[in-house]
PDB file of C-alpha atoms in Angstrom:
ATOM      1  CA  MET D1308     103.944 105.294 109.675  1.00 72.00           C
ATOM      2  CA  SER D1309     105.638 105.147 113.076  1.00 92.00           C
ATOM      3  CA  ARG D1310     108.904 106.971 113.675  1.00 96.00           C
ATOM      4  CA  THR D1311     111.525 106.723 116.429  1.00 97.00           C
ATOM      5  CA  LEU D1312     114.132 109.285 115.317  1.00 98.00           C
ATOM      6  CA  THR D1313     114.190 112.994 116.045  1.00 98.00           C
ATOM      7  CA  ARG D1314     114.703 115.472 113.224  1.00 98.00           C
ATOM      8  CA  ASP D1315     118.271 116.090 114.426  1.00 98.00           C
ATOM      9  CA  GLN D1316     119.007 112.357 114.380  1.00 98.00           C
ATOM     10  CA  VAL D1317     117.657 112.082 110.810  1.00 98.00           C
ATOM     11  CA  LEU D1318     119.875 114.972 109.690  1.00 98.00           C
ATOM     12  CA  ALA D1319     122.950 113.489 111.384  1.00 98.00           C
ATOM     13  CA  LEU D1320     122.356 110.023 109.947  1.00 98.00           C
ATOM     14  CA  ALA D1321     121.759 111.391 106.444  1.00 98.00           C
ATOM     15  CA  GLU D1322     125.103 113.183 106.625  1.00 98.00           C
ATOM     16  CA  HIS D1323     126.764 110.028 107.977  1.00 98.00           C
ATOM     17  CA  VAL D1324     125.354 107.656 105.344  1.00 98.00           C
ATOM     18  CA  GLU D1325     125.816 110.001 102.399  1.00 98.00           C
ATOM     19  CA  GLY D1326     129.348 110.746 103.592  1.00 98.00           C
ATOM     20  CA  ALA D1327     130.166 107.054 103.231  1.00 97.00           C
ATOM     21  CA  GLU D1328     129.032 107.193  99.588  1.00 98.00           C
ATOM     22  CA  LEU D1329     130.763 110.460  98.721  1.00 98.00           C
ATOM     23  CA  ASN D1330     134.003 109.652 100.562  1.00 98.00           C
ATOM     24  CA  VAL D1331     133.998 105.972  99.472  1.00 97.00           C
ATOM     25  CA  HIS D1332     134.300 104.180 102.784  1.00 97.00           C
ATOM     26  CA  ASP D1333     132.194 101.588 104.540  1.00 96.00           C
ATOM     27  CA  ILE D1334     130.273 102.031 107.774  1.00 97.00           C
ATOM     28  CA  PRO D1335     128.550  99.662 110.220  1.00 96.00           C
ATOM     29  CA  LYS D1336     124.836  99.279 109.506  1.00 95.00           C
ATOM     30  CA  ILE D1337     123.056 102.120 111.247  1.00 96.00           C
ATOM     31  CA  THR D1338     120.524  99.918 113.032  1.00 96.00           C
ATOM     32  CA  ASN D1339     123.394  98.767 115.259  1.00 96.00           C
ATOM     33  CA  ASP D1340     123.085 102.111 117.058  1.00 96.00           C
ATOM     34  CA  TYR D1341     119.371 102.619 116.411  1.00 97.00           C
ATOM     35  CA  PRO D1342     117.795  99.152 116.729  1.00 96.00           C
ATOM     36  CA  GLN D1343     114.259 100.561 117.033  1.00 97.00           C
ATOM     37  CA  MET D1344     114.455 102.372 113.663  1.00 97.00           C
ATOM     38  CA  THR D1345     111.418 101.935 111.433  1.00 96.00           C
ATOM     39  CA  PHE D1346     110.976 102.031 107.655  1.00 95.00           C
ATOM     40  CA  ALA D1347     109.492 105.521 108.050  1.00 96.00           C
ATOM     41  CA  ASP D1348     112.707 106.632 109.799  1.00 98.00           C
ATOM     42  CA  ALA D1349     114.804 105.060 107.043  1.00 98.00           C
ATOM     43  CA  TYR D1350     112.869 106.812 104.274  1.00 98.00           C
ATOM     44  CA  ASP D1351     113.180 110.096 106.199  1.00 98.00           C
ATOM     45  CA  ILE D1352     116.957 109.626 106.019  1.00 98.00           C
ATOM     46  CA  GLN D1353     116.816 108.736 102.312  1.00 98.00           C
ATOM     47  CA  TRP D1354     114.680 111.761 101.446  1.00 98.00           C
ATOM     48  CA  GLU D1355     117.048 113.982 103.423  1.00 98.00           C
ATOM     49  CA  ILE D1356     120.000 112.593 101.415  1.00 98.00           C
ATOM     50  CA  ARG D1357     118.048 113.424  98.254  1.00 98.00           C
ATOM     51  CA  ARG D1358     117.427 116.954  99.571  1.00 98.00           C
ATOM     52  CA  ARG D1359     121.138 117.374 100.350  1.00 98.00           C
ATOM     53  CA  LYS D1360     122.140 116.362  96.820  1.00 98.00           C
ATOM     54  CA  GLU D1361     119.575 118.657  95.216  1.00 98.00           C
ATOM     55  CA  ALA D1362     120.744 121.539  97.440  1.00 98.00           C
ATOM     56  CA  ARG D1363     124.262 121.029  96.061  1.00 98.00           C
ATOM     57  CA  GLY D1364     122.914 121.286  92.509  1.00 98.00           C
ATOM     58  CA  ASN D1365     122.512 117.593  91.623  1.00 98.00           C
ATOM     59  CA  LYS D1366     119.305 116.799  89.793  1.00 98.00           C
ATOM     60  CA  THR D1367     117.152 113.813  90.684  1.00 98.00           C
ATOM     61  CA  VAL D1368     116.706 112.077  87.331  1.00 97.00           C
ATOM     62  CA  GLY D1369     114.712 108.981  88.223  1.00 98.00           C
ATOM     63  CA  LEU D1370     113.538 106.378  90.710  1.00 98.00           C
ATOM     64  CA  LYS D1371     114.359 102.731  91.258  1.00 98.00           C
ATOM     65  CA  MET D1372     112.773  99.737  92.876  1.00 97.00           C
ATOM     66  CA  GLY D1373     114.695  97.143  94.846  1.00 93.00           C
ATOM     67  CA  LEU D1374     113.949  93.773  96.415  1.00 90.00           C
ATOM     68  CA  THR D1375     111.443  93.017  93.665  1.00 91.00           C
ATOM     69  CA  SER D1376     111.761  89.213  93.770  1.00 82.00           C
ATOM     70  CA  TRP D1377     109.090  87.350  95.731  1.00 75.00           C
ATOM     71  CA  ALA D1378     111.716  84.824  96.812  1.00 68.00           C
ATOM     72  CA  LYS D1379     114.027  87.580  98.065  1.00 70.00           C
ATOM     73  CA  MET D1380     111.198  89.252  99.969  1.00 72.00           C
ATOM     74  CA  ALA D1381     110.332  85.950 101.642  1.00 70.00           C
ATOM     75  CA  GLN D1382     114.011  85.427 102.480  1.00 63.00           C
ATOM     76  CA  MET D1383     114.200  88.903 104.072  1.00 66.00           C
ATOM     77  CA  GLY D1384     110.869  88.512 105.860  1.00 70.00           C
ATOM     78  CA  VAL D1385     109.248  91.545 104.222  1.00 72.00           C
ATOM     79  CA  GLU D1386     106.067  91.975 102.230  1.00 76.00           C
ATOM     80  CA  THR D1387     106.951  94.842  99.938  1.00 80.00           C
ATOM     81  CA  PRO D1388     109.904  95.996  97.823  1.00 91.00           C
ATOM     82  CA  ILE D1389     111.808  99.185  98.577  1.00 95.00           C
ATOM     83  CA  TYR D1390     112.623 102.236  96.471  1.00 98.00           C
ATOM     84  CA  GLY D1391     115.399 104.773  96.029  1.00 98.00           C
ATOM     85  CA  PHE D1392     116.191 107.781  93.873  1.00 98.00           C
ATOM     86  CA  LEU D1393     118.676 108.309  91.041  1.00 98.00           C
ATOM     87  CA  SER D1394     120.893 111.376  90.950  1.00 98.00           C
ATOM     88  CA  ASP D1395     122.257 112.831  87.711  1.00 98.00           C
ATOM     89  CA  TYR D1396     125.856 111.772  88.339  1.00 98.00           C
ATOM     90  CA  PHE D1397     124.766 108.122  88.618  1.00 98.00           C
ATOM     91  CA  SER D1398     124.193 107.959  84.846  1.00 98.00           C
ATOM     92  CA  VAL D1399     126.830 106.244  82.667  1.00 97.00           C
ATOM     93  CA  PRO D1400     126.562 106.052  78.856  1.00 96.00           C
ATOM     94  CA  ASP D1401     126.380 102.712  77.068  1.00 98.00           C
ATOM     95  CA  GLY D1402     129.927 101.402  76.611  1.00 97.00           C
ATOM     96  CA  GLY D1403     131.156 103.816  79.279  1.00 97.00           C
ATOM     97  CA  VAL D1404     133.780 103.414  81.965  1.00 98.00           C
ATOM     98  CA  ILE D1405     133.019 103.039  85.677  1.00 98.00           C
ATOM     99  CA  ASP D1406     135.752 103.905  88.165  1.00 97.00           C
ATOM    100  CA  CYS D1407     135.762 101.298  90.934  1.00 97.00           C
ATOM    101  CA  SER D1408     137.885 103.556  93.156  1.00 97.00           C
ATOM    102  CA  LYS D1409     134.718 105.633  93.680  1.00 97.00           C
ATOM    103  CA  LEU D1410     132.701 102.614  94.835  1.00 97.00           C
ATOM    104  CA  VAL D1411     132.794 100.400  97.926  1.00 95.00           C
ATOM    105  CA  HIS D1412     131.239  97.011  96.966  1.00 91.00           C
ATOM    106  CA  PRO D1413     130.115  97.292  93.320  1.00 96.00           C
ATOM    107  CA  LYS D1414     127.771  94.676  91.882  1.00 95.00           C
ATOM    108  CA  ILE D1415     125.664  94.712  88.714  1.00 96.00           C
ATOM    109  CA  GLU D1416     122.078  93.711  87.967  1.00 94.00           C
ATOM    110  CA  ALA D1417     120.159  93.523  84.672  1.00 95.00           C
ATOM    111  CA  GLU D1418     116.992  95.608  84.702  1.00 96.00           C
ATOM    112  CA  ILE D1419     114.148  96.819  82.524  1.00 97.00           C
ATOM    113  CA  SER D1420     113.421 100.531  82.826  1.00 98.00           C
ATOM    114  CA  VAL D1421     110.467 102.591  81.715  1.00 98.00           C
ATOM    115  CA  VAL D1422     109.764 106.283  81.193  1.00 98.00           C
ATOM    116  CA  THR D1423     106.315 107.639  82.007  1.00 98.00           C
ATOM    117  CA  LYS D1424     104.270 110.015  79.851  1.00 98.00           C
ATOM    118  CA  ALA D1425     101.592 110.625  82.494  1.00 98.00           C
ATOM    119  CA  PRO D1426     101.687 110.893  86.284  1.00 98.00           C
ATOM    120  CA  LEU D1427     100.891 107.902  88.470  1.00 98.00           C
ATOM    121  CA  HIS D1428      99.249 108.306  91.853  1.00 98.00           C
ATOM    122  CA  GLY D1429      98.612 105.835  94.648  1.00 98.00           C
ATOM    123  CA  PRO D1430      97.102 104.411  96.717  1.00 97.00           C
ATOM    124  CA  GLY D1431      95.333 101.875  94.566  1.00 97.00           C
ATOM    125  CA  CYS D1432      97.581 102.230  91.521  1.00 98.00           C
ATOM    126  CA  HIS D1433      97.455  99.021  89.475  1.00 97.00           C
ATOM    127  CA  ILE D1434      99.139  97.595  86.419  1.00 97.00           C
ATOM    128  CA  GLY D1435      96.421  98.893  84.087  1.00 97.00           C
ATOM    129  CA  ASP D1436      97.126 102.452  85.231  1.00 98.00           C
ATOM    130  CA  VAL D1437     100.811 101.858  84.591  1.00 98.00           C
ATOM    131  CA  ILE D1438     100.303 100.476  81.079  1.00 98.00           C
ATOM    132  CA  ALA D1439      98.376 103.627  80.137  1.00 98.00           C
ATOM    133  CA  ALA D1440     101.118 105.866  81.568  1.00 98.00           C
ATOM    134  CA  ILE D1441     104.240 104.315  79.959  1.00 98.00           C
ATOM    135  CA  ASP D1442     105.961 106.227  77.165  1.00 97.00           C
ATOM    136  CA  TYR D1443     108.707 103.706  76.346  1.00 97.00           C
ATOM    137  CA  VAL D1444     110.892 100.882  77.639  1.00 98.00           C
ATOM    138  CA  ILE D1445     114.703 100.955  77.785  1.00 97.00           C
ATOM    139  CA  PRO D1446     117.182  98.252  78.903  1.00 98.00           C
ATOM    140  CA  THR D1447     119.371  99.230  81.830  1.00 98.00           C
ATOM    141  CA  VAL D1448     122.220  97.794  83.882  1.00 98.00           C
ATOM    142  CA  GLU D1449     122.273  98.924  87.484  1.00 97.00           C
ATOM    143  CA  VAL D1450     125.464  99.118  89.525  1.00 97.00           C
ATOM    144  CA  ILE D1451     124.552  98.732  93.186  1.00 94.00           C
ATOM    145  CA  ASP D1452     126.915  99.577  96.001  1.00 95.00           C
ATOM    146  CA  SER D1453     126.068  99.078  99.640  1.00 92.00           C
ATOM    147  CA  ARG D1454     128.111 101.325 101.884  1.00 94.00           C
ATOM    148  CA  TYR D1455     127.849  98.893 104.798  1.00 94.00           C
ATOM    149  CA  GLU D1456     130.781  96.871 106.115  1.00 92.00           C
ATOM    150  CA  ASN D1457     131.281  93.444 104.545  1.00 86.00           C
ATOM    151  CA  PHE D1458     128.079  93.923 102.508  1.00 81.00           C
ATOM    152  CA  LYS D1459     126.161  92.998 105.694  1.00 80.00           C
ATOM    153  CA  PHE D1460     122.981  94.916 106.464  1.00 81.00           C
ATOM    154  CA  ASP D1461     119.284  94.750 107.219  1.00 88.00           C
ATOM    155  CA  LEU D1462     116.552  96.170 105.047  1.00 90.00           C
ATOM    156  CA  ILE D1463     115.927  99.300 107.118  1.00 94.00           C
ATOM    157  CA  SER D1464     119.614 100.217 106.849  1.00 94.00           C
ATOM    158  CA  VAL D1465     119.473  99.626 103.072  1.00 94.00           C
ATOM    159  CA  VAL D1466     116.526 102.013 102.652  1.00 97.00           C
ATOM    160  CA  ALA D1467     118.462 104.706 104.505  1.00 97.00           C
ATOM    161  CA  ASP D1468     121.416 104.058 102.169  1.00 97.00           C
ATOM    162  CA  ASN D1469     119.184 104.953  99.180  1.00 98.00           C
ATOM    163  CA  ALA D1470     118.607 101.288  98.359  1.00 95.00           C
ATOM    164  CA  SER D1471     122.333 100.826  97.550  1.00 94.00           C
ATOM    165  CA  SER D1472     122.046 103.137  94.515  1.00 97.00           C
ATOM    166  CA  THR D1473     125.208 104.360  92.820  1.00 97.00           C
ATOM    167  CA  ARG D1474     125.374 104.069  88.984  1.00 98.00           C
ATOM    168  CA  TYR D1475     123.288 102.885  86.048  1.00 98.00           C
ATOM    169  CA  ILE D1476     123.961 102.340  82.332  1.00 98.00           C
ATOM    170  CA  THR D1477     121.239 102.718  79.715  1.00 97.00           C
ATOM    171  CA  GLY D1478     121.638 101.498  76.172  1.00 93.00           C
ATOM    172  CA  GLY D1479     120.272  99.091  73.639  1.00 88.00           C
ATOM    173  CA  GLN D1480     117.084 100.170  71.908  1.00 95.00           C
ATOM    174  CA  MET D1481     114.058 101.996  73.232  1.00 96.00           C
ATOM    175  CA  ALA D1482     110.771 100.239  72.491  1.00 97.00           C
ATOM    176  CA  ASN D1483     107.075 100.935  72.723  1.00 97.00           C
ATOM    177  CA  LEU D1484     105.293  98.889  75.335  1.00 96.00           C
ATOM    178  CA  GLU D1485     103.040  97.177  72.788  1.00 95.00           C
ATOM    179  CA  ASP D1486     106.105  95.894  70.913  1.00 96.00           C
ATOM    180  CA  VAL D1487     107.587  93.888  73.810  1.00 96.00           C
ATOM    181  CA  ASP D1488     106.297  91.327  76.295  1.00 97.00           C
ATOM    182  CA  LEU D1489     108.084  92.494  79.437  1.00 97.00           C
ATOM    183  CA  ARG D1490     107.082  89.355  81.312  1.00 97.00           C
ATOM    184  CA  THR D1491     108.815  86.914  78.956  1.00 97.00           C
ATOM    185  CA  LEU D1492     111.617  89.233  77.785  1.00 97.00           C
ATOM    186  CA  GLY D1493     114.883  87.328  78.243  1.00 97.00           C
ATOM    187  CA  VAL D1494     118.250  88.724  79.348  1.00 97.00           C
ATOM    188  CA  VAL D1495     121.744  87.247  79.293  1.00 98.00           C
ATOM    189  CA  MET D1496     124.504  88.802  81.395  1.00 97.00           C
ATOM    190  CA  GLU D1497     128.107  88.278  80.308  1.00 98.00           C
ATOM    191  CA  LYS D1498     131.204  89.203  82.295  1.00 98.00           C
ATOM    192  CA  ASN D1499     134.502  89.081  80.414  1.00 98.00           C
ATOM    193  CA  GLY D1500     132.831  87.106  77.635  1.00 97.00           C
ATOM    194  CA  GLU D1501     131.323  84.406  79.858  1.00 98.00           C
ATOM    195  CA  VAL D1502     127.628  84.055  80.662  1.00 98.00           C
ATOM    196  CA  VAL D1503     127.161  84.609  84.398  1.00 97.00           C
ATOM    197  CA  GLU D1504     123.385  85.156  84.727  1.00 95.00           C
ATOM    198  CA  VAL D1505     120.233  84.674  82.673  1.00 96.00           C
ATOM    199  CA  GLY D1506     116.672  85.676  83.453  1.00 94.00           C
ATOM    200  CA  ALA D1507     113.348  86.999  82.230  1.00 96.00           C
ATOM    201  CA  GLY D1508     111.227  89.985  83.107  1.00 96.00           C
ATOM    202  CA  ALA D1509     108.791  87.895  85.140  1.00 96.00           C
ATOM    203  CA  ALA D1510     111.483  87.699  87.845  1.00 94.00           C
ATOM    204  CA  VAL D1511     110.354  91.233  88.789  1.00 95.00           C
ATOM    205  CA  LEU D1512     107.120  90.658  90.755  1.00 94.00           C
ATOM    206  CA  GLY D1513     105.728  88.515  87.951  1.00 94.00           C
ATOM    207  CA  HIS D1514     105.706  91.561  85.629  1.00 96.00           C
ATOM    208  CA  PRO D1515     108.009  94.613  85.740  1.00 97.00           C
ATOM    209  CA  LEU D1516     105.034  96.976  85.520  1.00 97.00           C
ATOM    210  CA  SER D1517     103.706  95.574  88.805  1.00 96.00           C
ATOM    211  CA  SER D1518     106.855  97.078  90.293  1.00 96.00           C
ATOM    212  CA  VAL D1519     105.936 100.527  88.952  1.00 98.00           C
ATOM    213  CA  ALA D1520     102.431 100.269  90.419  1.00 98.00           C
ATOM    214  CA  MET D1521     103.921  99.304  93.765  1.00 96.00           C
ATOM    215  CA  LEU D1522     106.285 102.298  93.586  1.00 97.00           C
ATOM    216  CA  ALA D1523     103.336 104.667  93.092  1.00 98.00           C
ATOM    217  CA  ASN D1524     101.594 103.137  96.096  1.00 97.00           C
ATOM    218  CA  LEU D1525     104.708 103.353  98.277  1.00 96.00           C
ATOM    219  CA  LEU D1526     105.233 107.002  97.340  1.00 98.00           C
ATOM    220  CA  ALA D1527     101.597 107.749  98.212  1.00 97.00           C
ATOM    221  CA  GLU D1528     102.379 106.813 101.817  1.00 95.00           C
ATOM    222  CA  ARG D1529     104.485 109.994 101.925  1.00 95.00           C
ATOM    223  CA  GLY D1530     102.079 112.108  99.909  1.00 97.00           C
ATOM    224  CA  GLU D1531     104.289 111.803  96.805  1.00 97.00           C
ATOM    225  CA  HIS D1532     103.598 110.500  93.300  1.00 98.00           C
ATOM    226  CA  ILE D1533     105.409 109.536  90.078  1.00 98.00           C
ATOM    227  CA  PRO D1534     105.479 112.590  87.771  1.00 97.00           C
ATOM    228  CA  ALA D1535     105.145 112.356  83.990  1.00 98.00           C
ATOM    229  CA  GLY D1536     108.542 111.934  82.356  1.00 97.00           C
ATOM    230  CA  THR D1537     110.007 109.857  85.191  1.00 98.00           C
ATOM    231  CA  PHE D1538     112.708 107.277  84.440  1.00 98.00           C
ATOM    232  CA  ILE D1539     112.083 104.182  86.586  1.00 98.00           C
ATOM    233  CA  MET D1540     114.289 101.127  87.019  1.00 98.00           C
ATOM    234  CA  THR D1541     111.876  98.333  87.857  1.00 97.00           C
ATOM    235  CA  GLY D1542     114.219  95.975  89.743  1.00 95.00           C
ATOM    236  CA  GLY D1543     116.811  93.292  89.147  1.00 93.00           C
ATOM    237  CA  ILE D1544     115.956  90.502  86.712  1.00 93.00           C
ATOM    238  CA  THR D1545     119.169  88.681  87.595  1.00 90.00           C
ATOM    239  CA  ALA D1546     121.061  88.140  90.810  1.00 88.00           C
ATOM    240  CA  ALA D1547     123.676  90.779  91.596  1.00 90.00           C
ATOM    241  CA  VAL D1548     127.143  89.938  90.241  1.00 94.00           C
ATOM    242  CA  SER D1549     130.307  91.410  91.778  1.00 95.00           C
ATOM    243  CA  VAL D1550     132.622  93.434  89.523  1.00 98.00           C
ATOM    244  CA  GLU D1551     136.158  94.738  89.927  1.00 97.00           C
ATOM    245  CA  PRO D1552     138.717  96.727  87.914  1.00 98.00           C
ATOM    246  CA  GLY D1553     139.415  95.063  84.556  1.00 98.00           C
ATOM    247  CA  ASP D1554     135.944  93.567  84.158  1.00 98.00           C
ATOM    248  CA  ASN D1555     133.960  94.086  80.967  1.00 98.00           C
ATOM    249  CA  VAL D1556     130.226  93.553  81.187  1.00 98.00           C
ATOM    250  CA  THR D1557     127.602  93.122  78.464  1.00 98.00           C
ATOM    251  CA  VAL D1558     123.927  92.397  79.048  1.00 98.00           C
ATOM    252  CA  ARG D1559     121.899  91.264  76.044  1.00 98.00           C
ATOM    253  CA  TYR D1560     118.160  91.885  75.981  1.00 97.00           C
ATOM    254  CA  GLN D1561     115.796  89.918  73.760  1.00 96.00           C
ATOM    255  CA  GLY D1562     114.788  92.225  70.918  1.00 95.00           C
ATOM    256  CA  LEU D1563     116.292  95.301  72.604  1.00 97.00           C
ATOM    257  CA  GLY D1564     120.000  95.061  71.860  1.00 97.00           C
ATOM    258  CA  SER D1565     122.648  95.155  74.559  1.00 98.00           C
ATOM    259  CA  VAL D1566     124.112  97.356  77.271  1.00 98.00           C
ATOM    260  CA  SER D1567     127.817  97.284  78.106  1.00 98.00           C
ATOM    261  CA  ALA D1568     130.355  98.920  80.407  1.00 98.00           C
ATOM    262  CA  ARG D1569     133.963  98.613  81.449  1.00 98.00           C
ATOM    263  CA  PHE D1570     135.179  98.754  85.037  1.00 98.00           C
ATOM    264  CA  VAL D1571     138.565 100.275  85.857  1.00 98.00           C
TER     265      VAL D1571
END
């Protein structure tokens, strides 16, 4: 994995990008100043942001995949999704309130999440390995929030911005893997009582568990793996929908209940 940034540049950019999240302001995409940046550089920045949060006492409570639609990957000219991490303060209870004053450009996506009961290692991790390692499935709504001006960015900048991670809501009902068909599982997203998006699990790389296998293989490139007990958001089933103060959101999952939140 080729790199162009020095260690000092990685540290400075991690502080810069995380500062935009913590202080709730937008910034120009960082590749404007570092056009030669690579994905390896961007993940170095993301992992340094993770280290900074953990040093302040925040726990990393999960991982997420992004850009998990084949159509979106083709549109962006990339061949693989991206990943980010989830910090403890990102978690919002079902029916909870999300303060938009702490976010820059909030949007929501419907997702299927899983929790592992065994570790997963790449390279060469495949969907069969994932099936054997899943403890349970849980419906999740992700709130994404790019910190870049006018929601304009390239993929390398997004990776450095922790894949636009900011909040997530879990709810509905947990289920065993054998009790649900994640590929055909349907979701309906409602905003203020009106249906705004519908989709099925197959929107995520053909099968949400393919996303988990890909995550294990991406982590292996850095000598990392997915530990047992990891909460993983597999990627957006629906397009991202903008939200603002006063919005009420409910996402209904076939056979798994619903997840809701209110934005203020």
